[in-house]
């Protein structure tokens, strides 16, 4: 069988790339089409660095050629991302930190901090150097979850400068506003004060060499989120949601915030927490208390990866309260769940770093929203 290049180009004219009005041939996205017998190589140039658009384009090309040209065709798609110069500034990177992942949720109470803590210890068990920045200024919970409530960071001198030494627990380095306030003390701060405190924990700390820094963001899409993304080049975001409609509606806004043109942070995927209830005495039974597959369907609708689902298990709550994340329970169901989700996140980070340029931090210039300013 020999494939016809003109026939392939005609098939590709039926595909439109998200955000562009013209089909991919007319817009110039298709740079080259090469055929070798039953093999075809399509070279594509995209101007949008969003990971889900790149993956959708690749899937569309493969499906269209199989449907309209030949189901036996061996299709290879090479995609290059050429982003037009934008008026954005690079974030102030932290030397030694390779990847910064923001863990977010559209609303409170969906278990975002619990997921963050368990991802952190799972990454550490896999051999990665991990840090957690508890950016949930008004409800810091990492000191409880890592059983370090009574700890206080000490000051050390690094290269002639005084820096905070993060608290270490279960091979994870942690900084939280909870270390600097009494457990019963409310943090009654305006946005600028909270942002300044976060900047100090980010840049005035001796994090050392980290493969991953996880940032536990507050719920919603507010001032703290913008401050973090203004300060740091975020590698990608993980959005946590529960299956019910009210949580999914807010999770959708969270994804939208990261993917908006002025922020432009890749979304690594969605984690569905409290996906189903499994009684300890009936480990094979699943009861979908909050609905079935809501976050998975949302991920498909938004064309972002679905990273996995975490069941409602009593031991997760108990482990969080006692300060020993549940993912550390050897040979347990929860350990396997978080290992799978963590592997998926690591794979998405690897794919993101191979295919996209480094994320650039944003600069907030107006009260109405975000815009980027050339440095």
mmCIF file of C-alpha atoms in Angstrom:
data_model
loop_
_atom_site.group_PDB
_atom_site.id
_atom_site.type_symbol
_atom_site.label_atom_id
_atom_site.label_comp_id
_atom_site.label_asym_id
_atom_site.label_seq_id
_atom_site.Cartn_x
_atom_site.Cartn_y
_atom_site.Cartn_z
ATOM 1 C CA UNK A 1 0.000 0.000 0.000
ATOM 2 C CA UNK A 2 1.269 3.454 -0.902
ATOM 3 C CA UNK A 3 -0.239 6.549 0.666
ATOM 4 C CA UNK A 4 -1.129 9.589 -1.461
ATOM 5 C CA UNK A 5 0.277 12.835 -0.029
ATOM 6 C CA UNK A 6 -2.422 14.985 -1.696
ATOM 7 C CA UNK A 7 -5.146 12.790 -0.228
ATOM 8 C CA UNK A 8 -3.627 13.203 3.231
ATOM 9 C CA UNK A 9 -3.463 16.998 2.880
ATOM 10 C CA UNK A 10 -7.108 17.046 1.815
ATOM 11 C CA UNK A 11 -8.008 15.030 4.919
ATOM 12 C CA UNK A 12 -6.054 17.411 7.154
ATOM 13 C CA UNK A 13 -8.087 20.321 5.770
ATOM 14 C CA UNK A 14 -11.022 18.985 7.808
ATOM 15 C CA UNK A 15 -9.208 19.654 11.110
ATOM 16 C CA UNK A 16 -9.273 22.993 12.918
ATOM 17 C CA UNK A 17 -6.876 23.731 15.780
ATOM 18 C CA UNK A 18 -8.457 25.236 18.893
ATOM 19 C CA UNK A 19 -8.145 29.009 18.903
ATOM 20 C CA UNK A 20 -7.625 29.318 15.137
ATOM 21 C CA UNK A 21 -10.383 30.015 12.651
ATOM 22 C CA UNK A 22 -8.756 28.279 9.668
ATOM 23 C CA UNK A 23 -8.051 24.587 9.146
ATOM 24 C CA UNK A 24 -4.524 23.400 9.943
ATOM 25 C CA UNK A 25 -3.403 23.325 6.303
ATOM 26 C CA UNK A 26 -4.771 26.766 5.454
ATOM 27 C CA UNK A 27 -3.379 28.310 8.645
ATOM 28 C CA UNK A 28 0.113 27.035 7.850
ATOM 29 C CA UNK A 29 0.278 24.788 10.915
ATOM 30 C CA UNK A 30 1.069 21.793 8.678
ATOM 31 C CA UNK A 31 4.674 22.404 7.659
ATOM 32 C CA UNK A 32 5.423 19.141 5.931
ATOM 33 C CA UNK A 33 3.784 15.824 5.017
ATOM 34 C CA UNK A 34 6.098 12.947 4.094
ATOM 35 C CA UNK A 35 4.983 9.507 2.918
ATOM 36 C CA UNK A 36 7.004 6.295 2.827
ATOM 37 C CA UNK A 37 4.823 3.450 1.556
ATOM 38 C CA UNK A 38 2.251 2.870 4.316
ATOM 39 C CA UNK A 39 3.943 5.378 6.653
ATOM 40 C CA UNK A 40 3.157 9.085 6.911
ATOM 41 C CA UNK A 41 4.979 11.754 8.898
ATOM 42 C CA UNK A 42 3.119 15.006 9.585
ATOM 43 C CA UNK A 43 5.183 17.931 10.840
ATOM 44 C CA UNK A 44 3.130 20.531 12.682
ATOM 45 C CA UNK A 45 3.953 23.943 14.154
ATOM 46 C CA UNK A 46 1.626 25.254 16.878
ATOM 47 C CA UNK A 47 1.608 28.743 18.337
ATOM 48 C CA UNK A 48 -0.250 27.816 21.512
ATOM 49 C CA UNK A 49 1.861 26.123 24.190
ATOM 50 C CA UNK A 50 -1.139 24.524 25.945
ATOM 51 C CA UNK A 51 -0.499 20.801 26.402
ATOM 52 C CA UNK A 52 -4.116 19.743 25.847
ATOM 53 C CA UNK A 53 -4.255 21.539 22.450
ATOM 54 C CA UNK A 54 -1.059 19.795 21.332
ATOM 55 C CA UNK A 55 -2.419 16.384 22.352
ATOM 56 C CA UNK A 56 -5.807 17.059 20.721
ATOM 57 C CA UNK A 57 -4.137 18.063 17.436
ATOM 58 C CA UNK A 58 -2.051 14.879 17.448
ATOM 59 C CA UNK A 59 -5.074 12.667 18.167
ATOM 60 C CA UNK A 60 -7.171 14.441 15.501
ATOM 61 C CA UNK A 61 -4.496 13.966 12.837
ATOM 62 C CA UNK A 62 -4.106 10.281 13.583
ATOM 63 C CA UNK A 63 -7.876 9.626 13.662
ATOM 64 C CA UNK A 64 -8.600 11.662 10.511
ATOM 65 C CA UNK A 65 -5.941 9.896 8.430
ATOM 66 C CA UNK A 66 -7.190 6.508 9.615
ATOM 67 C CA UNK A 67 -10.830 7.439 8.906
ATOM 68 C CA UNK A 68 -10.459 9.295 5.592
ATOM 69 C CA UNK A 69 -7.303 7.849 4.021
ATOM 70 C CA UNK A 70 -6.400 4.404 5.330
ATOM 71 C CA UNK A 71 -6.996 2.579 8.619
ATOM 72 C CA UNK A 72 -3.680 0.720 8.092
ATOM 73 C CA UNK A 73 -1.604 3.883 7.780
ATOM 74 C CA UNK A 74 1.264 4.195 10.244
ATOM 75 C CA UNK A 75 1.020 7.805 11.375
ATOM 76 C CA UNK A 76 3.760 9.769 13.099
ATOM 77 C CA UNK A 77 3.141 13.358 14.205
ATOM 78 C CA UNK A 78 6.026 15.698 15.023
ATOM 79 C CA UNK A 79 4.845 18.850 16.784
ATOM 80 C CA UNK A 80 6.967 21.930 17.389
ATOM 81 C CA UNK A 81 5.696 24.791 19.538
ATOM 82 C CA UNK A 82 6.709 28.273 18.442
ATOM 83 C CA UNK A 83 5.098 30.774 20.766
ATOM 84 C CA UNK A 84 4.954 34.333 19.498
ATOM 85 C CA UNK A 85 6.828 36.816 21.634
ATOM 86 C CA UNK A 86 4.626 37.847 24.509
ATOM 87 C CA UNK A 87 4.787 40.749 26.877
ATOM 88 C CA UNK A 88 5.481 38.486 29.832
ATOM 89 C CA UNK A 89 8.314 38.447 32.331
ATOM 90 C CA UNK A 90 10.164 35.406 33.548
ATOM 91 C CA UNK A 91 9.525 34.520 37.155
ATOM 92 C CA UNK A 92 12.280 34.779 39.696
ATOM 93 C CA UNK A 93 13.355 31.162 39.768
ATOM 94 C CA UNK A 94 14.658 29.518 42.931
ATOM 95 C CA UNK A 95 18.095 27.991 42.310
ATOM 96 C CA UNK A 96 18.033 24.223 42.739
ATOM 97 C CA UNK A 97 14.277 23.719 42.303
ATOM 98 C CA UNK A 98 13.538 21.866 39.067
ATOM 99 C CA UNK A 99 9.729 21.702 39.009
ATOM 100 C CA UNK A 100 7.091 23.746 40.834
ATOM 101 C CA UNK A 101 3.606 22.239 40.905
ATOM 102 C CA UNK A 102 0.609 24.202 42.167
ATOM 103 C CA UNK A 103 -2.137 22.066 43.744
ATOM 104 C CA UNK A 104 -5.422 23.952 43.549
ATOM 105 C CA UNK A 105 -9.166 23.541 43.965
ATOM 106 C CA UNK A 106 -12.099 25.666 42.930
ATOM 107 C CA UNK A 107 -13.713 25.399 46.373
ATOM 108 C CA UNK A 108 -12.811 24.421 49.918
ATOM 109 C CA UNK A 109 -13.462 21.064 51.543
ATOM 110 C CA UNK A 110 -12.508 18.855 48.604
ATOM 111 C CA UNK A 111 -9.366 17.443 50.258
ATOM 112 C CA UNK A 112 -6.757 19.449 48.347
ATOM 113 C CA UNK A 113 -4.315 19.618 51.277
ATOM 114 C CA UNK A 114 -4.719 15.900 51.973
ATOM 115 C CA UNK A 115 -3.956 15.115 48.338
ATOM 116 C CA UNK A 116 -0.925 17.452 48.419
ATOM 117 C CA UNK A 117 0.517 15.783 51.534
ATOM 118 C CA UNK A 118 0.063 12.293 50.106
ATOM 119 C CA UNK A 119 1.549 13.261 46.732
ATOM 120 C CA UNK A 120 4.569 14.706 48.557
ATOM 121 C CA UNK A 121 5.340 11.574 50.594
ATOM 122 C CA UNK A 122 4.749 9.346 47.540
ATOM 123 C CA UNK A 123 7.222 11.391 45.480
ATOM 124 C CA UNK A 124 9.714 11.139 48.357
ATOM 125 C CA UNK A 125 9.241 7.341 48.517
ATOM 126 C CA UNK A 126 9.958 7.202 44.782
ATOM 127 C CA UNK A 127 13.333 8.799 45.458
ATOM 128 C CA UNK A 128 12.625 12.415 44.495
ATOM 129 C CA UNK A 129 13.736 15.386 46.602
ATOM 130 C CA UNK A 130 10.466 17.111 47.600
ATOM 131 C CA UNK A 131 9.375 20.324 49.284
ATOM 132 C CA UNK A 132 5.905 21.581 50.242
ATOM 133 C CA UNK A 133 4.999 25.251 50.526
ATOM 134 C CA UNK A 134 1.746 25.635 52.451
ATOM 135 C CA UNK A 135 0.337 28.719 50.716
ATOM 136 C CA UNK A 136 -3.094 28.275 52.278
ATOM 137 C CA UNK A 137 -2.431 31.323 54.450
ATOM 138 C CA UNK A 138 -5.821 31.389 56.204
ATOM 139 C CA UNK A 139 -6.106 27.649 56.809
ATOM 140 C CA UNK A 140 -2.608 26.126 56.999
ATOM 141 C CA UNK A 141 -2.874 22.385 57.601
ATOM 142 C CA UNK A 142 0.522 20.933 56.614
ATOM 143 C CA UNK A 143 1.982 21.163 60.145
ATOM 144 C CA UNK A 144 -0.846 18.881 61.391
ATOM 145 C CA UNK A 145 -0.663 16.483 58.445
ATOM 146 C CA UNK A 146 3.097 16.008 58.863
ATOM 147 C CA UNK A 147 2.977 15.906 62.681
ATOM 148 C CA UNK A 148 5.204 18.979 63.101
ATOM 149 C CA UNK A 149 2.771 21.407 64.772
ATOM 150 C CA UNK A 150 5.191 22.282 67.557
ATOM 151 C CA UNK A 151 8.203 22.803 65.267
ATOM 152 C CA UNK A 152 9.660 26.221 64.450
ATOM 153 C CA UNK A 153 11.979 26.919 61.486
ATOM 154 C CA UNK A 154 15.430 28.060 62.557
ATOM 155 C CA UNK A 155 17.594 30.711 60.918
ATOM 156 C CA UNK A 156 20.797 29.598 59.194
ATOM 157 C CA UNK A 157 23.447 31.487 57.249
ATOM 158 C CA UNK A 158 23.844 30.603 53.574
ATOM 159 C CA UNK A 159 26.419 32.469 51.466
ATOM 160 C CA UNK A 160 26.489 35.245 54.020
ATOM 161 C CA UNK A 161 22.683 35.629 54.067
ATOM 162 C CA UNK A 162 20.275 34.674 56.822
ATOM 163 C CA UNK A 163 17.703 32.120 55.607
ATOM 164 C CA UNK A 164 14.922 29.990 57.063
ATOM 165 C CA UNK A 165 15.559 26.280 57.249
ATOM 166 C CA UNK A 166 12.398 24.344 56.265
ATOM 167 C CA UNK A 167 11.056 21.755 58.706
ATOM 168 C CA UNK A 168 11.665 18.204 57.466
ATOM 169 C CA UNK A 169 9.241 15.326 58.034
ATOM 170 C CA UNK A 170 9.065 11.977 56.218
ATOM 171 C CA UNK A 171 11.870 13.221 53.898
ATOM 172 C CA UNK A 172 9.746 16.213 52.807
ATOM 173 C CA UNK A 173 10.816 19.819 53.433
ATOM 174 C CA UNK A 174 7.914 21.990 54.619
ATOM 175 C CA UNK A 175 7.244 25.663 55.228
ATOM 176 C CA UNK A 176 3.884 26.972 56.386
ATOM 177 C CA UNK A 177 2.502 30.119 57.985
ATOM 178 C CA UNK A 178 1.240 27.680 60.638
ATOM 179 C CA UNK A 179 4.795 27.480 62.012
ATOM 180 C CA UNK A 180 4.723 31.179 62.863
ATOM 181 C CA UNK A 181 1.287 31.495 64.498
ATOM 182 C CA UNK A 182 -0.327 29.880 67.515
ATOM 183 C CA UNK A 183 -2.758 27.025 66.636
ATOM 184 C CA UNK A 184 -5.699 29.033 68.027
ATOM 185 C CA UNK A 185 -4.638 32.308 66.388
ATOM 186 C CA UNK A 186 -6.541 33.507 63.317
ATOM 187 C CA UNK A 187 -4.502 35.021 60.495
ATOM 188 C CA UNK A 188 -6.294 38.327 59.925
ATOM 189 C CA UNK A 189 -4.276 39.769 57.064
ATOM 190 C CA UNK A 190 -5.058 41.740 53.962
ATOM 191 C CA UNK A 191 -3.812 40.447 50.608
ATOM 192 C CA UNK A 192 -0.511 42.413 50.477
ATOM 193 C CA UNK A 193 0.528 41.161 53.926
ATOM 194 C CA UNK A 194 -0.245 37.558 53.000
ATOM 195 C CA UNK A 195 1.639 37.918 49.709
ATOM 196 C CA UNK A 196 4.691 39.341 51.493
ATOM 197 C CA UNK A 197 4.707 36.443 53.969
ATOM 198 C CA UNK A 198 4.547 33.953 51.079
ATOM 199 C CA UNK A 199 7.409 35.660 49.256
ATOM 200 C CA UNK A 200 9.539 35.369 52.374
ATOM 201 C CA UNK A 201 8.801 31.647 52.691
ATOM 202 C CA UNK A 202 9.616 31.166 49.012
ATOM 203 C CA UNK A 203 12.742 33.250 48.545
ATOM 204 C CA UNK A 204 14.163 33.616 52.073
ATOM 205 C CA UNK A 205 14.296 29.871 52.705
ATOM 206 C CA UNK A 206 17.096 27.398 52.134
ATOM 207 C CA UNK A 207 15.187 24.802 50.096
ATOM 208 C CA UNK A 208 18.353 23.213 48.720
ATOM 209 C CA UNK A 209 18.096 20.905 45.702
ATOM 210 C CA UNK A 210 14.501 19.835 44.970
ATOM 211 C CA UNK A 211 13.073 17.781 42.135
ATOM 212 C CA UNK A 212 9.561 18.949 43.022
ATOM 213 C CA UNK A 213 8.114 21.769 45.066
ATOM 214 C CA UNK A 214 4.383 21.325 45.701
ATOM 215 C CA UNK A 215 2.451 24.500 46.512
ATOM 216 C CA UNK A 216 -0.760 23.924 48.450
ATOM 217 C CA UNK A 217 -2.887 26.866 47.272
ATOM 218 C CA UNK A 218 -5.963 28.230 49.062
ATOM 219 C CA UNK A 219 -9.397 27.379 47.580
ATOM 220 C CA UNK A 220 -10.765 29.559 44.799
ATOM 221 C CA UNK A 221 -9.119 31.930 42.344
ATOM 222 C CA UNK A 222 -7.976 34.950 44.271
ATOM 223 C CA UNK A 223 -5.164 37.223 45.317
ATOM 224 C CA UNK A 224 -2.865 34.528 46.723
ATOM 225 C CA UNK A 225 -3.005 32.581 43.460
ATOM 226 C CA UNK A 226 -2.059 35.657 41.458
ATOM 227 C CA UNK A 227 0.770 36.493 43.872
ATOM 228 C CA UNK A 228 2.224 32.988 43.562
ATOM 229 C CA UNK A 229 2.035 33.002 39.772
ATOM 230 C CA UNK A 230 3.463 36.506 39.675
ATOM 231 C CA UNK A 231 6.428 35.412 41.794
ATOM 232 C CA UNK A 232 7.236 31.969 40.413
ATOM 233 C CA UNK A 233 7.425 30.182 37.065
ATOM 234 C CA UNK A 234 4.947 27.359 37.791
ATOM 235 C CA UNK A 235 5.709 24.146 35.878
ATOM 236 C CA UNK A 236 2.087 23.067 35.958
ATOM 237 C CA UNK A 237 -1.078 22.885 38.037
ATOM 238 C CA UNK A 238 -2.998 19.950 39.499
ATOM 239 C CA UNK A 239 -6.684 20.633 40.202
ATOM 240 C CA UNK A 240 -8.489 18.608 42.896
ATOM 241 C CA UNK A 241 -12.265 18.166 42.862
ATOM 242 C CA UNK A 242 -14.974 15.949 44.272
ATOM 243 C CA UNK A 243 -17.557 14.392 41.900
ATOM 244 C CA UNK A 244 -20.652 16.462 42.723
ATOM 245 C CA UNK A 245 -21.839 19.206 40.369
ATOM 246 C CA UNK A 246 -21.252 22.140 42.746
ATOM 247 C CA UNK A 247 -17.573 21.175 43.186
ATOM 248 C CA UNK A 248 -17.077 20.514 39.475
ATOM 249 C CA UNK A 249 -18.435 23.950 38.559
ATOM 250 C CA UNK A 250 -15.768 25.555 40.755
ATOM 251 C CA UNK A 251 -13.040 23.173 39.558
ATOM 252 C CA UNK A 252 -13.847 24.249 36.007
ATOM 253 C CA UNK A 253 -13.174 27.866 37.018
ATOM 254 C CA UNK A 254 -9.876 26.803 38.555
ATOM 255 C CA UNK A 255 -8.769 25.118 35.322
ATOM 256 C CA UNK A 256 -9.949 28.155 33.366
ATOM 257 C CA UNK A 257 -7.827 30.462 35.536
ATOM 258 C CA UNK A 258 -4.608 28.565 34.812
ATOM 259 C CA UNK A 259 -5.318 28.243 31.083
ATOM 260 C CA UNK A 260 -6.364 31.874 30.605
ATOM 261 C CA UNK A 261 -4.221 33.817 28.152
ATOM 262 C CA UNK A 262 -2.842 36.206 30.764
ATOM 263 C CA UNK A 263 -1.735 33.418 33.144
ATOM 264 C CA UNK A 264 -0.965 30.549 30.763
ATOM 265 C CA UNK A 265 0.091 27.812 33.219
ATOM 266 C CA UNK A 266 -0.203 24.244 31.858
ATOM 267 C CA UNK A 267 -2.767 22.096 33.678
ATOM 268 C CA UNK A 268 -1.186 18.708 34.372
ATOM 269 C CA UNK A 269 -4.582 17.206 35.137
ATOM 270 C CA UNK A 270 -7.511 16.721 37.510
ATOM 271 C CA UNK A 271 -7.631 14.452 40.567
ATOM 272 C CA UNK A 272 -11.051 13.235 41.751
ATOM 273 C CA UNK A 273 -11.072 12.998 45.547
ATOM 274 C CA UNK A 274 -13.798 11.239 47.574
ATOM 275 C CA UNK A 275 -14.692 9.421 44.368
ATOM 276 C CA UNK A 276 -16.479 6.566 46.134
ATOM 277 C CA UNK A 277 -16.816 4.984 49.581
ATOM 278 C CA UNK A 278 -15.376 1.556 50.306
ATOM 279 C CA UNK A 279 -16.146 -0.006 53.723
ATOM 280 C CA UNK A 280 -13.136 -1.681 55.341
ATOM 281 C CA UNK A 281 -15.067 -4.934 55.797
ATOM 282 C CA UNK A 282 -16.210 -4.903 52.117
ATOM 283 C CA UNK A 283 -13.091 -3.782 50.192
ATOM 284 C CA UNK A 284 -14.571 -4.690 46.793
ATOM 285 C CA UNK A 285 -17.738 -2.617 47.228
ATOM 286 C CA UNK A 286 -17.933 0.927 45.876
ATOM 287 C CA UNK A 287 -20.632 3.391 46.890
ATOM 288 C CA UNK A 288 -20.698 6.586 44.828
ATOM 289 C CA UNK A 289 -21.980 8.962 47.503
ATOM 290 C CA UNK A 290 -21.192 12.196 45.654
ATOM 291 C CA UNK A 291 -21.871 10.942 42.115
ATOM 292 C CA UNK A 292 -19.964 8.793 39.659
ATOM 293 C CA UNK A 293 -17.119 9.998 37.429
ATOM 294 C CA UNK A 294 -17.855 13.711 37.539
ATOM 295 C CA UNK A 295 -14.207 14.854 37.561
ATOM 296 C CA UNK A 296 -13.262 12.301 34.911
ATOM 297 C CA UNK A 297 -15.990 13.661 32.625
ATOM 298 C CA UNK A 298 -14.910 17.240 33.368
ATOM 299 C CA UNK A 299 -11.330 16.373 32.382
ATOM 300 C CA UNK A 300 -12.594 14.975 29.077
ATOM 301 C CA UNK A 301 -14.752 18.056 28.445
ATOM 302 C CA UNK A 302 -11.858 20.435 29.174
ATOM 303 C CA UNK A 303 -9.375 18.233 27.300
ATOM 304 C CA UNK A 304 -6.985 17.967 30.230
ATOM 305 C CA UNK A 305 -5.570 14.700 31.637
ATOM 306 C CA UNK A 306 -7.479 12.749 34.282
ATOM 307 C CA UNK A 307 -4.868 11.768 36.875
ATOM 308 C CA UNK A 308 -6.885 9.340 38.994
ATOM 309 C CA UNK A 309 -9.480 8.954 41.731
ATOM 310 C CA UNK A 310 -9.087 8.720 45.499
ATOM 311 C CA UNK A 311 -11.757 6.806 47.448
ATOM 312 C CA UNK A 312 -13.303 7.811 50.786
ATOM 313 C CA UNK A 313 -11.442 5.595 53.234
ATOM 314 C CA UNK A 314 -11.475 6.142 56.985
ATOM 315 C CA UNK A 315 -7.714 5.629 57.224
ATOM 316 C CA UNK A 316 -7.038 8.700 55.034
ATOM 317 C CA UNK A 317 -8.813 10.965 57.526
ATOM 318 C CA UNK A 318 -7.231 9.241 60.520
ATOM 319 C CA UNK A 319 -3.756 9.398 59.002
ATOM 320 C CA UNK A 320 -4.119 13.126 58.268
ATOM 321 C CA UNK A 321 -5.283 13.851 61.812
ATOM 322 C CA UNK A 322 -2.461 11.815 63.360
ATOM 323 C CA UNK A 323 0.182 13.421 61.162
ATOM 324 C CA UNK A 324 1.227 10.446 59.055
ATOM 325 C CA UNK A 325 -0.055 10.675 55.442
ATOM 326 C CA UNK A 326 -2.045 7.595 54.414
ATOM 327 C CA UNK A 327 0.093 6.930 51.321
ATOM 328 C CA UNK A 328 2.836 5.750 53.706
ATOM 329 C CA UNK A 329 0.746 2.695 54.680
ATOM 330 C CA UNK A 330 2.706 -0.080 52.986
ATOM 331 C CA UNK A 331 0.799 -2.467 50.705
ATOM 332 C CA UNK A 332 -2.488 -0.629 51.313
ATOM 333 C CA UNK A 333 -5.124 0.368 48.764
ATOM 334 C CA UNK A 334 -4.361 4.025 49.415
ATOM 335 C CA UNK A 335 -0.645 3.555 48.787
ATOM 336 C CA UNK A 336 -1.441 2.048 45.364
ATOM 337 C CA UNK A 337 -3.942 4.820 44.563
ATOM 338 C CA UNK A 338 -1.458 7.596 45.263
ATOM 339 C CA UNK A 339 1.381 5.768 43.513
ATOM 340 C CA UNK A 340 -0.717 5.635 40.332
ATOM 341 C CA UNK A 341 -1.744 9.309 40.575
ATOM 342 C CA UNK A 342 1.829 10.395 41.330
ATOM 343 C CA UNK A 343 3.229 8.396 38.400
ATOM 344 C CA UNK A 344 0.679 10.075 36.129
ATOM 345 C CA UNK A 345 1.699 13.523 37.403
ATOM 346 C CA UNK A 346 5.412 12.783 36.916
ATOM 347 C CA UNK A 347 4.686 11.578 33.370
ATOM 348 C CA UNK A 348 2.727 14.743 32.613
ATOM 349 C CA UNK A 349 5.590 16.871 33.969
ATOM 350 C CA UNK A 350 8.091 14.992 31.778
ATOM 351 C CA UNK A 351 5.853 15.421 28.700
ATOM 352 C CA UNK A 352 5.272 19.084 29.519
ATOM 353 C CA UNK A 353 9.018 19.786 29.909
ATOM 354 C CA UNK A 354 9.827 17.993 26.655
ATOM 355 C CA UNK A 355 7.209 19.762 24.556
ATOM 356 C CA UNK A 356 6.703 23.234 26.066
ATOM 357 C CA UNK A 357 9.013 26.142 26.884
ATOM 358 C CA UNK A 358 9.427 27.104 30.559
ATOM 359 C CA UNK A 359 6.387 28.816 32.042
ATOM 360 C CA UNK A 360 6.750 32.532 32.507
ATOM 361 C CA UNK A 361 5.372 34.245 35.579
ATOM 362 C CA UNK A 362 2.789 36.956 35.116
ATOM 363 C CA UNK A 363 2.892 40.536 36.256
ATOM 364 C CA UNK A 364 -0.307 42.024 37.619
ATOM 365 C CA UNK A 365 -0.705 45.569 36.361
ATOM 366 C CA UNK A 366 -4.368 46.446 36.839
ATOM 367 C CA UNK A 367 -6.976 45.997 39.556
ATOM 368 C CA UNK A 368 -9.324 44.490 36.986
ATOM 369 C CA UNK A 369 -7.226 41.444 36.259
ATOM 370 C CA UNK A 370 -3.913 40.271 34.930
ATOM 371 C CA UNK A 371 -1.761 41.480 32.094
ATOM 372 C CA UNK A 372 1.838 40.852 31.313
ATOM 373 C CA UNK A 373 4.479 43.498 30.997
ATOM 374 C CA UNK A 374 7.748 43.134 29.184
ATOM 375 C CA UNK A 375 10.673 43.436 31.518
#
